[in-house]
Coordinates of C-alpha atoms in Angstrom, one line a residue:
M1 CA 15.9 18.1 10.2
K2 CA 19.1 20.2 10.1
N3 CA 21.1 17.0 10.2
Y4 CA 19.8 16.2 6.7
D5 CA 20.0 19.7 5.2
L6 CA 16.4 19.5 3.8
G7 CA 16.6 23.2 2.9
T8 CA 20.1 23.2 1.3
G9 CA 21.3 19.7 0.6
K10 CA 21.5 18.2 -2.9
I11 CA 18.1 16.9 -3.9
G12 CA 19.4 13.7 -5.5
Q13 CA 21.3 12.7 -2.4
L14 CA 18.3 13.6 -0.1
V15 CA 15.9 11.6 -2.2
R16 CA 18.2 8.6 -2.1
H17 CA 18.9 9.0 1.6
F18 CA 15.2 9.0 2.6
S19 CA 13.8 6.8 -0.2
V20 CA 16.0 3.8 0.0
P21 CA 15.1 2.8 3.6
C22 CA 11.5 3.9 2.9
V23 CA 11.3 1.6 -0.2
I24 CA 12.7 -1.2 1.9
S25 CA 10.2 -0.5 4.6
M26 CA 7.3 -0.4 2.1
L27 CA 8.5 -3.6 0.4
V28 CA 8.8 -5.4 3.7
A29 CA 5.3 -4.3 4.7
A30 CA 4.0 -5.7 1.3
L31 CA 6.0 -8.9 1.7
Y32 CA 4.2 -9.9 4.9
N33 CA 1.2 -11.4 3.1
I34 CA 3.3 -12.3 0.0
V35 CA 5.7 -14.4 2.0
D36 CA 2.7 -16.2 3.5
Q37 CA 1.3 -16.8 0.0
I38 CA 4.5 -18.2 -1.3
F39 CA 4.9 -20.7 1.5
I40 CA 1.2 -21.6 1.4
G41 CA 1.5 -22.1 -2.4
W42 CA 4.1 -24.8 -1.8
S43 CA 2.2 -26.4 1.1
P44 CA -0.5 -29.1 0.8
A45 CA -3.1 -26.2 0.9
G46 CA -1.9 -25.1 -2.5
A47 CA -4.3 -23.0 -4.6
F48 CA -7.0 -23.4 -2.0
G49 CA -4.8 -21.8 0.6
N50 CA -3.8 -19.0 -1.8
A51 CA -7.4 -18.3 -2.7
A52 CA -8.2 -18.1 1.1
T53 CA -5.4 -15.5 1.7
N54 CA -6.7 -13.5 -1.2
I55 CA -10.1 -13.4 0.4
V56 CA -8.6 -12.1 3.7
Y57 CA -6.1 -9.8 2.0
P58 CA -8.5 -6.8 1.4
F59 CA -9.3 -6.7 5.2
T60 CA -5.6 -6.3 6.0
V61 CA -5.3 -3.7 3.3
L62 CA -8.2 -1.8 4.9
A63 CA -6.2 -1.9 8.2
L64 CA -3.1 -0.7 6.4
G65 CA -5.2 2.1 4.8
L66 CA -6.4 3.4 8.2
S67 CA -2.9 3.3 9.6
L68 CA -1.5 5.2 6.6
L69 CA -4.4 7.7 6.8
V70 CA -3.2 8.6 10.3
G71 CA 0.5 7.9 10.0
D72 CA 1.2 9.6 6.6
G73 CA -1.1 12.5 7.6
A74 CA 0.6 13.0 10.9
A75 CA 4.1 12.7 9.4
A76 CA 3.4 15.1 6.5
N77 CA 1.9 17.7 8.9
F78 CA 4.8 17.2 11.3
S79 CA 7.2 18.0 8.4
L80 CA 5.2 21.1 7.5
E81 CA 5.1 22.4 11.0
C82 CA 8.8 21.8 11.4
G83 CA 9.4 23.9 8.3
R84 CA 7.3 26.6 9.9
R85 CA 9.3 26.3 13.1
K86 CA 6.1 25.5 15.1
R87 CA 7.5 22.9 17.5
D88 CA 4.3 22.6 19.7
R89 CA 2.1 21.8 16.8
A90 CA 4.7 19.4 15.4
D91 CA 4.6 17.4 18.7
K92 CA 0.8 17.4 18.6
S93 CA 0.8 16.1 15.1
V94 CA 2.7 12.9 16.1
G95 CA 1.0 12.6 19.6
N96 CA -2.6 12.9 18.2
G97 CA -1.7 10.5 15.4
F98 CA -0.5 7.9 17.9
L99 CA -3.6 8.0 20.0
L100 CA -5.9 7.9 17.0
L101 CA -4.0 4.8 15.7
V102 CA -4.7 3.1 19.0
I103 CA -8.4 3.9 18.9
L104 CA -8.9 2.9 15.3
S105 CA -6.9 -0.4 15.6
L106 CA -8.9 -1.6 18.6
L107 CA -12.2 -0.6 16.9
L108 CA -11.4 -2.4 13.6
C109 CA -10.3 -5.5 15.6
L110 CA -13.6 -5.6 17.4
I111 CA -15.6 -5.1 14.1
G112 CA -13.6 -8.0 12.5
F113 CA -14.5 -10.5 15.2
I114 CA -18.2 -9.5 15.4
F115 CA -18.8 -9.5 11.6
K116 CA -16.3 -12.2 10.6
S117 CA -18.6 -14.3 8.4
Q118 CA -20.1 -11.2 6.7
I119 CA -16.7 -9.7 6.0
L120 CA -15.5 -13.0 4.4
K121 CA -18.6 -13.3 2.2
L122 CA -18.2 -9.6 1.2
F123 CA -14.7 -10.4 -0.1
G124 CA -15.7 -13.4 -2.2
A125 CA -15.7 -16.4 0.3
S126 CA -18.3 -19.0 -0.4
P127 CA -19.4 -21.5 2.3
E128 CA -20.2 -23.9 -0.5
E129 CA -16.4 -24.2 -1.2
K130 CA -15.8 -25.7 2.2
T131 CA -12.0 -26.2 2.0
C132 CA -11.2 -22.7 0.8
Y133 CA -13.8 -21.2 3.3
E134 CA -12.3 -23.0 6.3
F135 CA -8.8 -21.8 5.4
A136 CA -10.1 -18.3 5.1
V137 CA -11.7 -18.4 8.5
Q138 CA -8.5 -19.8 10.1
Y139 CA -6.3 -17.1 8.5
F140 CA -8.7 -14.3 9.2
T141 CA -9.2 -15.1 12.9
V142 CA -5.5 -15.0 13.7
I143 CA -4.7 -11.9 11.5
C144 CA -7.6 -10.0 13.1
S145 CA -6.2 -10.6 16.6
G146 CA -2.9 -8.9 15.6
L147 CA -4.4 -5.8 14.0
P148 CA -3.4 -3.4 16.8
F149 CA 0.2 -4.4 16.5
Y150 CA 0.1 -4.1 12.7
M151 CA -1.7 -0.8 12.5
I152 CA 0.2 1.1 15.2
G153 CA 3.6 -0.3 14.0
Q154 CA 2.9 0.7 10.4
G155 CA 1.3 4.0 11.2
M156 CA 4.2 5.2 13.5
N157 CA 6.7 4.2 10.8
A158 CA 6.0 7.4 8.8
S159 CA 6.6 9.7 11.8
I160 CA 9.9 7.9 12.5
R161 CA 11.0 8.5 8.9
A162 CA 9.9 12.2 9.1
D163 CA 11.8 12.6 12.3
G164 CA 15.0 12.0 10.4
S165 CA 15.4 8.3 11.2
P166 CA 14.5 6.4 8.0
K167 CA 17.0 3.6 8.8
Y168 CA 15.4 2.9 12.1
A169 CA 12.0 2.9 10.4
M170 CA 13.4 0.4 7.9
A171 CA 14.8 -1.7 10.7
C172 CA 11.4 -1.9 12.4
T173 CA 9.6 -3.4 9.5
L174 CA 12.6 -5.4 8.4
A175 CA 12.9 -7.1 11.8
G176 CA 9.2 -8.1 11.6
A177 CA 9.5 -9.4 8.1
I178 CA 12.6 -11.5 8.8
T179 CA 10.8 -13.0 11.8
N180 CA 7.8 -13.8 9.6
L181 CA 10.1 -15.3 7.0
I182 CA 11.8 -17.6 9.5
L183 CA 8.7 -18.6 11.4
D184 CA 6.5 -19.3 8.3
P185 CA 8.2 -22.5 7.2
L186 CA 8.5 -23.6 10.8
F187 CA 4.8 -23.2 11.6
I188 CA 3.5 -24.3 8.2
F189 CA 5.7 -27.4 7.6
A190 CA 7.5 -28.4 10.8
F191 CA 4.6 -27.9 13.1
N192 CA 2.1 -28.8 10.4
M193 CA -0.1 -25.8 11.1
G194 CA -0.7 -24.9 7.5
V195 CA -2.6 -21.7 6.7
K196 CA -3.2 -20.9 10.4
G197 CA 0.6 -21.3 11.1
A198 CA 1.3 -18.7 8.4
A199 CA -1.0 -16.2 10.1
I200 CA 0.6 -16.8 13.5
A201 CA 4.0 -16.2 12.0
T202 CA 2.8 -12.9 10.5
V203 CA 1.3 -11.6 13.8
I204 CA 4.5 -12.4 15.7
G205 CA 6.5 -10.4 13.2
Q206 CA 4.0 -7.5 13.4
A207 CA 4.3 -7.5 17.2
L208 CA 8.1 -7.1 17.0
T209 CA 7.7 -4.1 14.6
F210 CA 5.2 -2.6 17.1
V211 CA 7.5 -3.0 20.0
M212 CA 10.4 -1.4 18.2
S213 CA 8.2 1.5 17.0
I214 CA 7.0 2.2 20.5
A215 CA 10.5 2.1 21.8
Y216 CA 11.5 4.9 19.4
L217 CA 8.9 7.3 20.8
F218 CA 11.1 7.6 24.0
H219 CA 14.2 8.6 22.0
A220 CA 12.8 10.8 19.2
K221 CA 15.0 13.6 17.7
N222 CA 12.5 16.3 16.9
F223 CA 9.2 15.5 18.7
K224 CA 8.2 14.6 22.2
I225 CA 5.2 12.4 23.2
S226 CA 3.6 13.8 26.3
K227 CA 0.2 14.2 27.9
K228 CA -0.2 17.5 26.2
S229 CA 0.7 16.2 22.7
V230 CA -1.6 13.2 22.8
R231 CA -4.6 15.3 24.0
L232 CA -6.9 15.2 20.9
E233 CA -7.4 18.5 19.1
T234 CA -10.0 19.0 16.4
S235 CA -7.7 21.3 14.3
I236 CA -4.8 18.8 14.4
L237 CA -7.0 15.8 13.7
S238 CA -8.7 17.5 10.7
R239 CA -5.3 18.4 9.3
I240 CA -4.0 14.9 9.7
I241 CA -7.0 13.3 8.1
S242 CA -7.2 15.8 5.2
I243 CA -3.5 15.3 4.4
G244 CA -3.6 11.5 4.9
M245 CA -6.8 10.9 3.0
A246 CA -5.1 10.1 -0.2
S247 CA -3.1 7.3 1.5
L248 CA -6.4 5.8 2.8
I249 CA -8.0 6.2 -0.6
V250 CA -5.1 4.3 -2.3
Q251 CA -5.6 1.4 0.1
L252 CA -9.4 1.5 0.1
S253 CA -9.4 1.4 -3.7
I254 CA -7.4 -1.8 -3.5
V255 CA -10.1 -3.2 -1.1
V256 CA -12.8 -2.3 -3.5
I257 CA -10.9 -3.7 -6.5
I258 CA -10.3 -7.1 -4.8
A259 CA -13.9 -7.3 -3.4
V260 CA -15.4 -6.6 -6.8
N261 CA -13.0 -8.8 -8.6
N262 CA -13.3 -11.7 -6.2
N263 CA -17.1 -11.8 -6.5
L264 CA -16.9 -11.5 -10.3
L265 CA -14.2 -14.2 -10.5
S266 CA -16.3 -16.5 -8.2
K267 CA -19.4 -16.0 -10.4
Y268 CA -17.9 -16.2 -13.9
G269 CA -15.0 -18.5 -13.1
Y270 CA -17.3 -21.5 -13.3
E271 CA -18.6 -20.4 -16.7
T272 CA -15.1 -19.7 -18.1
F273 CA -13.8 -23.1 -17.1
A274 CA -17.0 -25.1 -17.6
S275 CA -15.9 -26.4 -21.0
T276 CA -12.6 -27.7 -19.6
G277 CA -14.3 -29.9 -16.9
V278 CA -12.3 -28.3 -14.1
A279 CA -14.1 -28.9 -10.8
F280 CA -12.7 -26.0 -8.9
G281 CA -13.3 -23.3 -11.5
S282 CA -13.7 -20.4 -9.1
V283 CA -10.6 -21.3 -7.1
I284 CA -8.2 -20.9 -10.1
P285 CA -9.0 -17.3 -10.8
L286 CA -9.2 -16.4 -7.1
A287 CA -5.7 -17.9 -6.5
V288 CA -4.2 -16.4 -9.7
V289 CA -5.6 -12.9 -9.4
G290 CA -4.6 -12.9 -5.7
I291 CA -1.0 -13.6 -6.7
V292 CA -1.0 -11.0 -9.4
M293 CA -2.4 -8.4 -7.1
K294 CA 0.3 -9.1 -4.6
V295 CA 2.9 -8.7 -7.4
F296 CA 1.3 -5.5 -8.3
G297 CA 1.5 -4.5 -4.7
I298 CA 5.2 -5.0 -4.7
V299 CA 5.7 -2.6 -7.6
V300 CA 3.4 0.0 -6.1
S301 CA 5.2 -0.3 -2.8
I302 CA 8.5 0.5 -4.4
V303 CA 7.3 3.6 -6.3
I304 CA 5.2 4.8 -3.3
G305 CA 8.2 4.3 -1.1
I306 CA 10.2 6.5 -3.3
S307 CA 7.6 9.2 -3.3
L308 CA 7.1 8.9 0.5
G309 CA 10.9 9.3 0.9
G310 CA 10.6 12.6 -0.9
Q311 CA 7.7 13.7 1.3
P312 CA 9.8 15.3 4.1
I313 CA 11.8 17.2 1.4
I314 CA 8.7 18.5 -0.3
G315 CA 6.9 19.3 2.9
F316 CA 9.8 21.1 4.6
N317 CA 10.6 23.2 1.5
M318 CA 7.0 24.1 0.9
G319 CA 6.7 25.2 4.5
A320 CA 9.9 27.2 4.2
G321 CA 9.0 28.7 0.8
N322 CA 11.8 27.0 -1.2
V323 CA 9.6 26.3 -4.2
E324 CA 12.4 25.7 -6.7
R325 CA 13.6 22.8 -4.5
V326 CA 10.1 21.4 -4.5
K327 CA 10.0 21.4 -8.3
E328 CA 13.4 19.7 -8.5
T329 CA 12.3 17.0 -6.0
I330 CA 9.2 16.3 -8.1
R331 CA 11.3 16.0 -11.3
T332 CA 13.8 13.6 -9.6
I333 CA 11.1 11.3 -8.3
T334 CA 9.3 11.2 -11.6
K335 CA 12.4 10.1 -13.5
I336 CA 13.1 7.3 -11.0
V337 CA 9.6 5.8 -10.9
L338 CA 9.2 5.8 -14.7
A339 CA 12.5 3.9 -15.0
I340 CA 11.3 1.4 -12.5
G341 CA 8.0 1.0 -14.3
T342 CA 9.8 0.2 -17.5
V343 CA 11.9 -2.5 -15.9
F344 CA 8.9 -4.3 -14.4
F345 CA 6.9 -4.0 -17.7
L346 CA 9.6 -5.9 -19.5
I347 CA 9.7 -8.6 -16.8
F348 CA 5.9 -9.1 -16.8
E349 CA 5.6 -9.2 -20.6
L350 CA 8.6 -11.4 -21.3
A351 CA 8.7 -13.7 -18.3
P352 CA 5.2 -14.2 -16.8
D353 CA 5.8 -17.9 -16.1
F354 CA 8.7 -17.0 -13.9
V355 CA 6.6 -14.6 -11.9
I356 CA 3.8 -17.1 -11.3
S357 CA 6.3 -20.0 -10.5
L358 CA 7.5 -18.1 -7.4
F359 CA 4.1 -18.8 -5.7
G360 CA 4.1 -22.6 -6.0
K361 CA 3.7 -25.3 -8.6
N362 CA 0.3 -26.2 -10.2
N363 CA 0.0 -28.9 -12.8
S364 CA -3.3 -27.6 -14.1
P365 CA -2.9 -26.3 -17.7
E366 CA -5.9 -24.0 -17.2
Y367 CA -4.2 -22.5 -14.1
T368 CA -1.0 -21.9 -16.0
E369 CA -2.6 -20.4 -19.1
Y370 CA -4.9 -18.0 -17.1
A371 CA -2.0 -17.0 -14.9
R372 CA 0.1 -16.1 -17.9
L373 CA -2.7 -14.0 -19.4
C374 CA -3.4 -12.4 -16.1
V375 CA 0.2 -11.2 -15.7
R376 CA 0.5 -9.9 -19.2
I377 CA -2.9 -8.2 -19.5
F378 CA -3.6 -7.0 -15.9
L379 CA -0.1 -5.5 -15.5
S380 CA 0.4 -4.2 -19.0
G381 CA -0.1 -0.6 -17.9
I382 CA 2.5 -0.8 -15.1
I383 CA 4.6 2.0 -16.4
L384 CA 1.6 4.4 -16.2
T385 CA 0.8 3.1 -12.7
C386 CA 4.3 3.9 -11.6
F387 CA 3.6 7.5 -12.3
I388 CA 0.0 7.7 -11.2
K389 CA 0.6 6.4 -7.6
P390 CA 3.6 8.7 -6.8
A391 CA 1.7 11.6 -8.4
A392 CA -1.0 11.2 -5.8
I393 CA 1.6 11.1 -3.0
M394 CA 3.4 14.2 -4.3
L395 CA 0.2 16.1 -4.5
Q396 CA -0.5 15.1 -1.0
S397 CA 2.9 16.4 0.1
L398 CA 2.1 19.7 -1.5
G399 CA -1.0 19.9 0.6
K400 CA -3.3 19.3 -2.4
S401 CA -5.4 16.6 -0.7
G402 CA -8.4 17.1 -3.0
K403 CA -6.5 16.4 -6.2
S404 CA -4.5 13.7 -4.6
T405 CA -7.7 11.9 -3.4
L406 CA -9.4 12.3 -6.8
L407 CA -6.4 10.9 -8.6
A408 CA -6.3 7.9 -6.3
L409 CA -10.0 7.3 -6.7
L410 CA -10.0 7.8 -10.4
R411 CA -7.5 5.0 -11.2
D412 CA -8.8 2.3 -8.8
V413 CA -12.5 3.0 -8.3
I414 CA -14.1 5.5 -10.7
V415 CA -12.7 3.9 -13.8
F416 CA -11.4 0.4 -12.9
V417 CA -14.4 -1.0 -11.0
P418 CA -17.1 0.0 -13.6
S419 CA -14.8 -1.2 -16.4
S420 CA -14.4 -4.6 -14.7
I421 CA -18.1 -5.0 -14.2
I422 CA -19.1 -3.9 -17.7
L423 CA -16.5 -6.2 -19.4
A424 CA -17.5 -9.1 -17.2
L425 CA -21.2 -8.7 -17.9
L426 CA -20.7 -8.3 -21.7
S427 CA -18.3 -11.2 -22.1
H428 CA -19.1 -13.5 -19.2
N429 CA -15.4 -14.2 -19.3
I430 CA -12.7 -13.6 -16.6
V431 CA -10.0 -13.0 -19.2
T432 CA -11.7 -10.1 -21.0
M433 CA -12.4 -8.3 -17.7
L434 CA -8.6 -8.1 -17.1
W435 CA -8.3 -5.3 -19.7
A436 CA -10.1 -3.0 -17.2
S437 CA -6.7 -2.4 -15.6
L438 CA -5.1 -0.9 -18.7
I439 CA -8.2 1.2 -19.5
S440 CA -8.0 2.8 -16.0
D441 CA -4.2 3.3 -16.2
I442 CA -4.5 5.2 -19.5
I443 CA -7.3 7.5 -18.4
S444 CA -5.8 8.2 -14.9
F445 CA -2.3 8.9 -16.4
V446 CA -3.8 11.8 -18.5
F447 CA -5.3 13.3 -15.3
A448 CA -2.1 12.7 -13.3
I449 CA 0.0 14.6 -15.9
A450 CA -2.5 17.5 -15.9
F451 CA -2.5 17.8 -12.1
I452 CA 1.2 17.7 -11.7
M453 CA 1.8 20.2 -14.5
A454 CA -0.8 22.6 -13.0
E455 CA 0.8 22.5 -9.6
T456 CA 4.2 22.9 -11.1
R457 CA 3.0 26.1 -12.9
K458 CA 1.6 27.4 -9.6
I459 CA 4.9 26.8 -7.9
T460 CA 6.7 28.6 -10.6
Q461 CA 4.4 31.6 -10.2
E462 CA 5.0 31.6 -6.5
L463 CA 8.7 31.6 -7.1
S464 CA 8.4 34.6 -9.4
I465 CA 6.3 36.5 -6.9
N466 CA 8.8 35.7 -4.1
I467 CA 11.7 37.0 -6.2
K468 CA 9.8 40.3 -7.0
E469 CA 8.9 40.8 -3.3
K470 CA 12.6 40.3 -2.3
A471 CA 13.8 42.7 -5.0
S472 CA 11.4 45.4 -3.9

């Protein structure tokens, strides 16, 4: 940690140093499924293939959520213990996290294979839509087999960043993404494997990330994996889980959103497009909302990557008692994410057709019109989202897991899900229900501001007390 002067270096430079590779890592992780969707969109599978990947997507998000629960929790606790100069507990934070990742990844893989059909139905798949359902089964089967690679690789990435090697962490995910990008067109088009080929390319890329992450464990700078460090301890595990819970909630909320939306879209999609005579009424909204959710995921990955890049700075200085530096880090991150949110808001509102065109060509006027509305309405509160998501991570870095978890739940579950259901039931229209996103953004933004201001006041009070104690 001393190599990066977390306790004395300029905050702006530190945030940039840790955040840039972290953002790239988060983007690359988000792009795994998005790259698949882009190539599938331009393949013969088209909208049916994109709808299928949207059905499987929440299961991969669940896997990511579990890996971030452990990975972010272990990394944050590692940073805190380093700030307190407790080397033994820092080692155990990473070691316990690694073993827990192995256990959870194997368990989720087993559950996926045993309950495959039930899981697909839960996320909106309908056996009656045979083409889409078959694509979903093909994609799910391959993706499920690669879950251990995916979860362990993504989970250990946070500890590698916290260890002072953000560039290597970036290289791990970048290598896997580039591999996926190269193999996708090869398997989908050259080998004519379609949706299944896209899944195989993804798993191969994830396996490469996994291998590189494991290799780092033998050359870490500030922690050591040993028999002692991987021996599970209740106190360490509880700390990891409590700190990382917000990261899990963020991902679980996405799972809930997609599951609820997919089922609502399947039910009311037919009614919405009945008057147009479109035969595949449920496939259009499933494909479009899937695309928009992936775009949303890109933006969220950027701002979360920035806030995660600031996590070692906040955690170390909180542990060391440098509360003024903690406040400055929070201010710096907030300015950056709001600027990013403004840029994306302008893109979504002024050029929605460009955004949709990246995911393939569709000649259906109903598809184009719904896609345009979906981008403009569903993403209209993106500036607010770009503050809400980092606010949850910053609260997590401060050790305020309760407020962090509540904020994550508020935006994506407590407000959004009921709003979507109520709007859909009242209107029976899949356009009206899109406004639930803006409603949840506005309400959650108010709470996010209140939480951050409250913690900032507490930090200021702590600084005042520390000054008085030193003076006396």
